[in-house]
Coordinates of C-alpha atoms (C1' of nucleotides) in Angstrom, one line a residue:
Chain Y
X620 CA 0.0 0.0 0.0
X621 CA 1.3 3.5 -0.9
X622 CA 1.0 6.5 1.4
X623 CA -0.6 8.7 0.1
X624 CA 2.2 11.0 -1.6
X625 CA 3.5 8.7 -3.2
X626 CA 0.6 7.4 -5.0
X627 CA 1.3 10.8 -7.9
X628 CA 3.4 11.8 -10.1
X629 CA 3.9 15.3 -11.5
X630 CA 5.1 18.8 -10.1
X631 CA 1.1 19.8 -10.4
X632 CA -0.1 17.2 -9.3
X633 CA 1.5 18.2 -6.0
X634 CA -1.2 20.6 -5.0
X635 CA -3.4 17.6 -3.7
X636 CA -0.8 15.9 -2.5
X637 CA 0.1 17.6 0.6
X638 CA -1.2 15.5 3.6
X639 CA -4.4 17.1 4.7
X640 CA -3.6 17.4 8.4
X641 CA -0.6 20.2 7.2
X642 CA -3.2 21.4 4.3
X643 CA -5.1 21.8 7.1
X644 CA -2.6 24.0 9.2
X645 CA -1.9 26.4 6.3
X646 CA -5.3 27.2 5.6
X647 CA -5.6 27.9 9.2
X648 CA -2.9 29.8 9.2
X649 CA -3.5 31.6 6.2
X650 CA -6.7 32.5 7.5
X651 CA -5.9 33.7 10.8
X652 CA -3.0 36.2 9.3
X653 CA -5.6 37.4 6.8
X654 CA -8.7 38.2 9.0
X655 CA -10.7 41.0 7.5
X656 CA -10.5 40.1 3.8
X657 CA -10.1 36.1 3.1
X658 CA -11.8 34.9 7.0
X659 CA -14.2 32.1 5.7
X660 CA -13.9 29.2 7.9
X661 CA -12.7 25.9 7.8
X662 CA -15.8 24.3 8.8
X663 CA -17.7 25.8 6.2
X664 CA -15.3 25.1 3.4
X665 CA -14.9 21.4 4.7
X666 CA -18.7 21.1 4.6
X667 CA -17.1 18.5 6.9
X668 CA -16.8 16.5 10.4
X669 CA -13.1 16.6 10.8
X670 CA -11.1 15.2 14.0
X671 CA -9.3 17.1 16.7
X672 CA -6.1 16.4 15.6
X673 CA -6.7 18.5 12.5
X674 CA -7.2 15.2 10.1
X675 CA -10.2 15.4 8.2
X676 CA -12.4 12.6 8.9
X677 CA -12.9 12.2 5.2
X678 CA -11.5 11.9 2.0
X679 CA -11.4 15.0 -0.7
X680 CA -13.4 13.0 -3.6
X681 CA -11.4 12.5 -6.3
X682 CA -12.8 9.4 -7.8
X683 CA -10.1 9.5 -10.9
X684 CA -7.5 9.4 -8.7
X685 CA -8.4 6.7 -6.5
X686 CA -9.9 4.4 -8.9
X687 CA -6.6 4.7 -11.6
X688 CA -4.7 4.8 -8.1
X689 CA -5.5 1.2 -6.8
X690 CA -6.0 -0.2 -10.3
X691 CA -2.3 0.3 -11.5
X692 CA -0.7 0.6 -8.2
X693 CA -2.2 -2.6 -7.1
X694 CA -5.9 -2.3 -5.4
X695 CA -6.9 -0.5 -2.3
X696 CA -8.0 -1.8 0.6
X697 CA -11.3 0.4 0.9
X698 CA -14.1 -0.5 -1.7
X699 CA -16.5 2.2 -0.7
X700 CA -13.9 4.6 -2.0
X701 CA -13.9 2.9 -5.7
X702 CA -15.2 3.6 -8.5
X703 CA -16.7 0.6 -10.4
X704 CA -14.1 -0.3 -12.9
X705 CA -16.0 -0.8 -16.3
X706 CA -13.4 -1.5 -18.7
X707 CA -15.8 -0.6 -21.5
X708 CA -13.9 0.2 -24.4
X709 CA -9.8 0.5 -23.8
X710 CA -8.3 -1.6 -26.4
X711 CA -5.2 -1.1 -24.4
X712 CA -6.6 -2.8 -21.1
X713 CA -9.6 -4.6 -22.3
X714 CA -9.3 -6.7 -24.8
X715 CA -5.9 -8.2 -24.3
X716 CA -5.9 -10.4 -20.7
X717 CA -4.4 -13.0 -22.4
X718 CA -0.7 -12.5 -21.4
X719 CA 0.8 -14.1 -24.7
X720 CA -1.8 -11.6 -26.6
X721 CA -0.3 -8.5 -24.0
X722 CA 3.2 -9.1 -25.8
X723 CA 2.2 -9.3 -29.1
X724 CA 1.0 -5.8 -28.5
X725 CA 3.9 -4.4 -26.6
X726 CA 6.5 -5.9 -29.3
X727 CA 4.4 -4.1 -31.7
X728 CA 5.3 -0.7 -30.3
X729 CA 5.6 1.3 -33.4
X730 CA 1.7 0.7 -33.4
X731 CA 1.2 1.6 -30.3
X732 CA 1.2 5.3 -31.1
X733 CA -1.1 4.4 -33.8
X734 CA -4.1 3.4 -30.7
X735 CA -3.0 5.4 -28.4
X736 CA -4.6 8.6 -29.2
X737 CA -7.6 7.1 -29.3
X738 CA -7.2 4.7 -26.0
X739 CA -6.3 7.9 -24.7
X740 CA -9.5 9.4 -25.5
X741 CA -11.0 6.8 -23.9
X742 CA -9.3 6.1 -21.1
X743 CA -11.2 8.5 -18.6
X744 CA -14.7 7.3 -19.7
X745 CA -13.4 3.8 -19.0
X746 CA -11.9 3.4 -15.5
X747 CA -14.3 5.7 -14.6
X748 CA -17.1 3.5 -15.2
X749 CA -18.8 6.1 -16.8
X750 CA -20.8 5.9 -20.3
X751 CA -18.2 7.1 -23.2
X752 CA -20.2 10.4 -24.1
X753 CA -22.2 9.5 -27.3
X754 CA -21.6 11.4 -30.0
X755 CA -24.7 11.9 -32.3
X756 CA -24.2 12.1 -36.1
X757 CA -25.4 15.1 -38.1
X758 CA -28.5 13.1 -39.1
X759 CA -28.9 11.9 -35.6
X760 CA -29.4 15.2 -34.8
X761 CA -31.4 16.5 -37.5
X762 CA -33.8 13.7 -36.8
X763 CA -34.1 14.8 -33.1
X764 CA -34.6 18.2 -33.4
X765 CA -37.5 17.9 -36.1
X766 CA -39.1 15.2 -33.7
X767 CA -38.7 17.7 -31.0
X768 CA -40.4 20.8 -32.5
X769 CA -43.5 18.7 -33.0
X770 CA -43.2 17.0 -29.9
X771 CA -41.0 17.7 -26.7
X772 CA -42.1 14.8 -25.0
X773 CA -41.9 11.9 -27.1
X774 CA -43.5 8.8 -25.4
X775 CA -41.9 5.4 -24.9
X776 CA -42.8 3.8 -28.2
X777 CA -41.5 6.5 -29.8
X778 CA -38.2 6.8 -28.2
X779 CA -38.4 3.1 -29.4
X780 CA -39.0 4.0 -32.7
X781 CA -36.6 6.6 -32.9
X782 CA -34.0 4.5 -31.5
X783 CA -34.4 1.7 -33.9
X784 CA -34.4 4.1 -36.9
X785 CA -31.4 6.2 -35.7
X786 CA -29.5 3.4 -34.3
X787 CA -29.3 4.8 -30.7
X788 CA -30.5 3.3 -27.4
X789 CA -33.6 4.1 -26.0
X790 CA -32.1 5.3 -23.1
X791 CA -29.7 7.3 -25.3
X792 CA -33.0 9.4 -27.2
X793 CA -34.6 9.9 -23.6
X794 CA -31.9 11.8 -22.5
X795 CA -31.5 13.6 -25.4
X796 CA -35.1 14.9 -25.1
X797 CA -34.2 15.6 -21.4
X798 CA -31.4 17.8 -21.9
X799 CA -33.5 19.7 -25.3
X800 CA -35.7 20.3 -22.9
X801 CA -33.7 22.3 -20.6
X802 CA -31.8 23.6 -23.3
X803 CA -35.2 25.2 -24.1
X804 CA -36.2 26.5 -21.0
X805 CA -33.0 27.9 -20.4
X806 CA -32.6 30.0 -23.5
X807 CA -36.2 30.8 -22.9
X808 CA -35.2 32.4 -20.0
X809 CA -32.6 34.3 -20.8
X810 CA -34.5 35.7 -23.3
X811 CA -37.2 36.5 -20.9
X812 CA -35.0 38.3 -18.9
X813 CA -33.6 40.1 -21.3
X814 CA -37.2 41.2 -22.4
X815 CA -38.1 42.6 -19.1
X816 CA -35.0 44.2 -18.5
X817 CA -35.3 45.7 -21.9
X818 CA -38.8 47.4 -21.1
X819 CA -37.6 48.7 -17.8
X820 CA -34.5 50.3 -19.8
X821 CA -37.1 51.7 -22.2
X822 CA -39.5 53.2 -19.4
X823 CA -36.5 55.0 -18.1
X824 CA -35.7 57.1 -21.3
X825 CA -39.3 57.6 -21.1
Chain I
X902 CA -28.6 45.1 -39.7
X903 CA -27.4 42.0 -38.2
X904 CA -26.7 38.9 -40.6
X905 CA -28.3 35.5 -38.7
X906 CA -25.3 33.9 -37.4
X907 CA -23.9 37.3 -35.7
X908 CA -27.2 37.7 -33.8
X909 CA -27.3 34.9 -31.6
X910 CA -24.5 33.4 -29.4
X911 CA -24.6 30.0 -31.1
X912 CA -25.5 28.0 -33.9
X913 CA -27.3 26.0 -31.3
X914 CA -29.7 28.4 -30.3
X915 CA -31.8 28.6 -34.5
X916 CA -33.1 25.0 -33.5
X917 CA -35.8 26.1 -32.3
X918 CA -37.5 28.8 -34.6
X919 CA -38.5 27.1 -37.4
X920 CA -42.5 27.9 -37.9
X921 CA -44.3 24.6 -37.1
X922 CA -46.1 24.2 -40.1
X923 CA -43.1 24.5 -41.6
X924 CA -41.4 22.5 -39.2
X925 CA -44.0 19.5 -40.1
X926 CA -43.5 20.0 -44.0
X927 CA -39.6 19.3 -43.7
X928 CA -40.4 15.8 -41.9
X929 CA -42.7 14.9 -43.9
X930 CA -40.3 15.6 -46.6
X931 CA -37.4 13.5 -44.8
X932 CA -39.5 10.4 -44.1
X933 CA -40.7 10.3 -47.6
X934 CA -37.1 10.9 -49.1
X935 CA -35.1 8.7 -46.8
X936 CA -37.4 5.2 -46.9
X937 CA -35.7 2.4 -45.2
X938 CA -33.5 4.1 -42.6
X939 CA -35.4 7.0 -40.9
X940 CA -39.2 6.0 -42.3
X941 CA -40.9 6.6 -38.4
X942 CA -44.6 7.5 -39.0
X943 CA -45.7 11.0 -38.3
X944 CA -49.0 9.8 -36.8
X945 CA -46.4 7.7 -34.1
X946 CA -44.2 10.5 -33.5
X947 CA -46.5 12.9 -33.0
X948 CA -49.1 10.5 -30.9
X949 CA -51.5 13.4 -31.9
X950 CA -54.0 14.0 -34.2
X951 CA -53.0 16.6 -36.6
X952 CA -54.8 19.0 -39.4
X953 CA -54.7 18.3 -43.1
X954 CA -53.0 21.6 -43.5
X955 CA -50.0 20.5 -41.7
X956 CA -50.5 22.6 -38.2
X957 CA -51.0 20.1 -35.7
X958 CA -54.2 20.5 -33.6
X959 CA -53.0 20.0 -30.0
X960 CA -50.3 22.8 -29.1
X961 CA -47.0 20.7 -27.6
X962 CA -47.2 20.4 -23.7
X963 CA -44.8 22.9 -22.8
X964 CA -46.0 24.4 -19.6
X965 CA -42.4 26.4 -18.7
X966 CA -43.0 28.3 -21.7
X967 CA -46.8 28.9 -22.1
X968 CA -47.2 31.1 -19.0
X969 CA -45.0 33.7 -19.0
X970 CA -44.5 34.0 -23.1
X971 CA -48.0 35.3 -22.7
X972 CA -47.6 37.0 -19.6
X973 CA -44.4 39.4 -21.3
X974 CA -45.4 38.7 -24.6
X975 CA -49.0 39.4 -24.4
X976 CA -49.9 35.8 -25.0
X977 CA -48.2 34.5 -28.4
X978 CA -50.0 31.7 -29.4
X979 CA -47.4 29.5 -31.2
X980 CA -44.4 29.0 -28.7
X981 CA -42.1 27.5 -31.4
X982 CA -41.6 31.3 -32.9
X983 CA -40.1 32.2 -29.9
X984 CA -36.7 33.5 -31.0
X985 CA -34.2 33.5 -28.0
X986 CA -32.5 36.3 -28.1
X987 CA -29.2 35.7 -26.5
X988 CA -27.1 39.1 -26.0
X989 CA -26.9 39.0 -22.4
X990 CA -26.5 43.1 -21.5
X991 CA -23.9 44.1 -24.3
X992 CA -23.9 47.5 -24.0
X993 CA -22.7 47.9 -27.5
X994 CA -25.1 45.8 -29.0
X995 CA -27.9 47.4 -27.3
X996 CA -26.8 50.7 -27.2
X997 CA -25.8 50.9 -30.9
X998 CA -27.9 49.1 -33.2
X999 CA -27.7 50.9 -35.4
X1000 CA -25.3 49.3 -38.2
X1001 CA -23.5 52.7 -39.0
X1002 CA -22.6 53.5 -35.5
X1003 CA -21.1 50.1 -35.3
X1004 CA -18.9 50.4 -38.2
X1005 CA -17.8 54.0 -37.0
X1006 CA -16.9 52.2 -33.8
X1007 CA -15.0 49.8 -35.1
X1008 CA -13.2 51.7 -37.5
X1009 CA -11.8 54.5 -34.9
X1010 CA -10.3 51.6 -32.4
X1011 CA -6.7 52.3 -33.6
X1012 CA -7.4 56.2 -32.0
X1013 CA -8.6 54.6 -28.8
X1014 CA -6.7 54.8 -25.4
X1015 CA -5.2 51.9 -23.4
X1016 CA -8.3 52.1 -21.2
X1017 CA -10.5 52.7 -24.1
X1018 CA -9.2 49.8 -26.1
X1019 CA -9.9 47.9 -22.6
X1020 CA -13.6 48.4 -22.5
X1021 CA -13.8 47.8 -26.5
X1022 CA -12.2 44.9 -26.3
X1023 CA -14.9 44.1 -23.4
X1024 CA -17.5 45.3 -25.2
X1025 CA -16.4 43.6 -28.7
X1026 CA -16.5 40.2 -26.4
X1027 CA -19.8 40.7 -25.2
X1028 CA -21.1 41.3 -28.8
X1029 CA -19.6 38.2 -29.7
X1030 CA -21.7 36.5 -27.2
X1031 CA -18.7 35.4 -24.8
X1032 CA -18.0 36.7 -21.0
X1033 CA -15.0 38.7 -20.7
X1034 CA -11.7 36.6 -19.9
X1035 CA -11.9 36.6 -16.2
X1036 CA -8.2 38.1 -14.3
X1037 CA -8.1 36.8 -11.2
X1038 CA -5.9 38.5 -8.8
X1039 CA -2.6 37.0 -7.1
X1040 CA -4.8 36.6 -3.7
X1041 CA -7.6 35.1 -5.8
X1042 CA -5.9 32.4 -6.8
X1043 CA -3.9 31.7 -3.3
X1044 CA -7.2 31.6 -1.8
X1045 CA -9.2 29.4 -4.5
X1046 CA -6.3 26.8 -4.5
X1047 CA -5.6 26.6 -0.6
X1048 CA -9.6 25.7 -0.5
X1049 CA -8.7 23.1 -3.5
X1050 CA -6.3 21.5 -1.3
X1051 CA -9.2 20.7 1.1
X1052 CA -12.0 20.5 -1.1
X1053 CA -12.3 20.2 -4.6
X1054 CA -15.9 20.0 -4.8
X1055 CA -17.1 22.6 -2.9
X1056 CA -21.2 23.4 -2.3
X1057 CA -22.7 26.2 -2.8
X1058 CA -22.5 27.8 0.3
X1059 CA -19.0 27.8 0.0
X1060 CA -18.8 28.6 -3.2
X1061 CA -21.0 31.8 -2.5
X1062 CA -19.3 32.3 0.4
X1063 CA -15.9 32.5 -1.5
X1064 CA -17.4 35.1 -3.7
X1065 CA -18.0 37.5 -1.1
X1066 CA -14.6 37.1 0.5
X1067 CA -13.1 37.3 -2.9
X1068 CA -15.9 40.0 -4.7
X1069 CA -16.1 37.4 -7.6
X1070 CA -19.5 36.0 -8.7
X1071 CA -20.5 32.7 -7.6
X1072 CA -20.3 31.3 -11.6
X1073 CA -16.9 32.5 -11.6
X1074 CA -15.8 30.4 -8.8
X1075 CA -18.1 27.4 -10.0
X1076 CA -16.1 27.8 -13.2
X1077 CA -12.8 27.7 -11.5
X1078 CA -13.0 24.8 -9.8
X1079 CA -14.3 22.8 -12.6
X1080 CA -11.1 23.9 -14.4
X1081 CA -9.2 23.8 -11.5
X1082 CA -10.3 20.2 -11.5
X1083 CA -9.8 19.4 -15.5
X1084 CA -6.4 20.3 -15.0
X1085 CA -5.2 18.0 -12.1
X1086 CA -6.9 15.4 -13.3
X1087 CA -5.0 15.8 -17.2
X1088 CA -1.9 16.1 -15.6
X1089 CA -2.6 13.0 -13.4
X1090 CA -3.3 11.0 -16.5
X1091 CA -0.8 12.1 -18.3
X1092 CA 1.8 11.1 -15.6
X1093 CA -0.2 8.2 -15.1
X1094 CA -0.3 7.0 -19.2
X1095 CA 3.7 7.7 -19.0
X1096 CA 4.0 5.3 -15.8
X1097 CA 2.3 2.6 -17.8
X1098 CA 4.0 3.5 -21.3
X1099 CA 7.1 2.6 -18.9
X1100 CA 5.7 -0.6 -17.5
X1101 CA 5.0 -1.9 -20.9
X1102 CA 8.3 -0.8 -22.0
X1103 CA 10.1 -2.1 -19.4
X1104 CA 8.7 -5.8 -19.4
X1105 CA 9.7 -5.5 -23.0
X1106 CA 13.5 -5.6 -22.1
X1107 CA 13.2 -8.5 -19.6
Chain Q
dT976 C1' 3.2 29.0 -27.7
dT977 C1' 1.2 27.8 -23.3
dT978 C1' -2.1 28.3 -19.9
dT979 C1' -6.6 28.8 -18.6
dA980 C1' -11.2 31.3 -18.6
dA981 C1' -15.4 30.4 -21.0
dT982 C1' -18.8 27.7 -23.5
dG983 C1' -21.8 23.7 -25.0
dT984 C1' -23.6 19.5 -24.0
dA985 C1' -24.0 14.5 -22.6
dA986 C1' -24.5 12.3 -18.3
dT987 C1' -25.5 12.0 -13.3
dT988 C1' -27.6 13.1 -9.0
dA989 C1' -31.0 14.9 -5.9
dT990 C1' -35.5 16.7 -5.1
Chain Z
dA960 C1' -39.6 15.5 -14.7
dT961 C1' -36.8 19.2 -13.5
dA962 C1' -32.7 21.5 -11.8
dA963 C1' -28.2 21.4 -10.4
dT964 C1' -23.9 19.6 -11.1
dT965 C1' -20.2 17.1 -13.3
dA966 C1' -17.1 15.5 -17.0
dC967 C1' -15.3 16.5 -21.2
dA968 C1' -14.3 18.6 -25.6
dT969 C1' -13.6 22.9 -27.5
dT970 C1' -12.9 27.9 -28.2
dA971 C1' -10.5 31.8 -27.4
dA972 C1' -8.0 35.2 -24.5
dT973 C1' -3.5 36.0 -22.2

DNA sequence: TTTTAATGTAATTAT
DNA sequence: ATAATTACATTAAT
C-alpha cells in the first residue's frame, strides 16, 4: 500500500498531494493572518466533520485518482472509495488479458502510437465506469430536433421507434429529449430576462 | 442590420425557430425521401392528431414556456416562434444598433486609449456573445487553491461564500474549480499514461 | 506557444 | 420531470 504521496506523479499534481492534516494548518494559518478580507472558515469550506487532531475525517473526492490509483498501483483496501471499474472500451486494457496476446501488442510498439490517441480518449470514460459520451451524427441530430419541434415529449414507443431508426439506445434518445428540454427552457429564460430588462431600460428614457 | 449567425450566441440556439407548419412540412419531406433508414410515421411520433393543412391541432405540452411567453409577450399563441434572443447586457449591442454607428466604432479603435481599447475589447467580447476573460488577482488564486487543497468540490455555500470574500460572482468560482479540476486530473493522467508507457516498455526488455 | 477562462452538451444526482 | 452539477471537448483570450 502507498501513502498517500506517493501514489502521484507530476510537479502539479503536488497541490493535492500535501497531507491534509498540514493542508489543514496552512489554511488555518493563512486565515488567521488574513482576517478581514479572506476569514471564511474551515468548517464551512470542509462542509465537513473533521477530527481534533486537524485530520479530516474524510476523503477530498477524487474518484479519478483513486480508482486509476488502486487499479495500476495494485488495489486498495477500501471498496466504498472505488469507483466501479467498467473496462468498456480501452483496447489497451480490455481486450488483451491473455498475457501471450499482451506481448504481441507491446513488441508491436511502433503501433502503439497508432491506438493510443484514441485509448487515450478513452481512457477517462473507462476506468471511470462512466458511459463514453455519445456522439450523435449530423442526421442523428437533424432527426431529433424535427421530432422535437412537433413533440418535446416523445413517449416510450417513440423513443423506441426513434432508436431503432437512428440506431441509438432508447435510453440514449430519452436523454437527449431531457437535456432539449432544458436547453429550451434555459434559453427561454434568458431571453425573458432580457425582455423585461429591456422594457424597464425603455420606461427609463421615457 | 445583423446577418443570422452574428445575432445569436450560437449555432445551437436557431433549433428552435422554425415555424411549425413549416417545421411539419420538412419531416414529412425526410421520411418520404429517406425510406428504409429513418421511415418513423408522423402519426407515431406525434401521438396526436394533426390537421390536413399540416398545423398540428393540440399545441405541444410545454407548460415552462406557455405562462410567461403570454404573460411578457401578451400571450403568443405559437411558442415555437419564440426566438431567443441571446445578448446578455452588451452594452454595445444594445446601445448601438444601429449598423452605421457600429462600423464608425470599429473603425476608430486604432485612436482609442489603453483604457479605451480595454472596455472595447470588453465590449467587442460581449457582442460576440462570450463573457470577458476573467483576471483573477494573485490573492484570488492563493485563496481558491488553498480551498482546492481541502475540497475540490465545494457546495454552494462555499462557493458563494468564497465570492463575497473574494468579490467574484459565484459562476466565476463554480467555473474555477471545474477547471481547476480538469487540470489536475490531465496532468494526473498524463503522468499516469507515462507510468504505464514505462511498464510496458520495461517488461519489454526483460 | 502555453495556460486557462469560458462555452456547449452528454451524463449523473437529488429533489 | 426538472434543476443542479459534473465531465469533457472545444474555443478563445492572455
Amino acid at each position: 500500500m502507498l501513502a498517500e504521496g506517493e501514489s502521484m506523479a507530476g510537479p502539479a499534481l503536488c497541490a493535492a498531494n500535501t497531507a491534509a492534516a498540514q493542508t489543514l494548518h496552512r489554511v488555518s494559518g493563512f486565515v488567521e493572518n488574513k482576517t478581514t478580507q479572506c476569514s471564511f472558515s474551515i468548517e464551512s469550506i470542509l462542509g465537513l466533520e473533521q477530527k481534533k487532531d486537524g485530520i479530516p475525517a474524510v476523503k477530498p473526492h477524487r474518484p479519478w485518482m483513486d480508482a486509476r490509483t488502486s487499479l495500476v498501483l495494485g488495489g486498495d483496501s477500501n471498496p466504498h472509495l472505488q469507483i466501479p471499474v467498467v473496462c468498456y472500451e480501452n483496447p489497451l486494457f480490455q481486450a488483451n488479458s491473455d498475457p501471450v496476446q499482451e506481448e504481441k501488442v507491446l513488441k508491436c510498439e511502433k503501433y502503439f502510437s497508432v491506438t493510443e490517441r484514441l485509448s487515450f480518449k478513452r481512457e477517462l470514460s473507462w476506468y471511470r465506469g462512466r458511459r463514453p459520451r455519445t456522439a450523435f451524427t449530423r442526421n442523428q441530430i437533424e432527426v431529433l430536433e424535427n421530432v422535437f419541434k412537433i413533440n418535446s415529449y416523445p413517449g416510450i414507443d417513440i423513443r423506441e421507434d426513434l432508436a431503432r431508426k437512428l440506431d441509438l439506445d432508447e435510453d440514449r434518445i430519452q436523454i437527449w429529449f431531457q437535456n432539449r428540454r432544458a436547453k429550451l427552457k434555459r434559453s427561454h429564460r434568458e431571453s425573458q430576462f432580457l425582455m423585461v430588462k429591456n422594457t424597464f431600460t425603455s420606461s427609463l428614457l421615457e
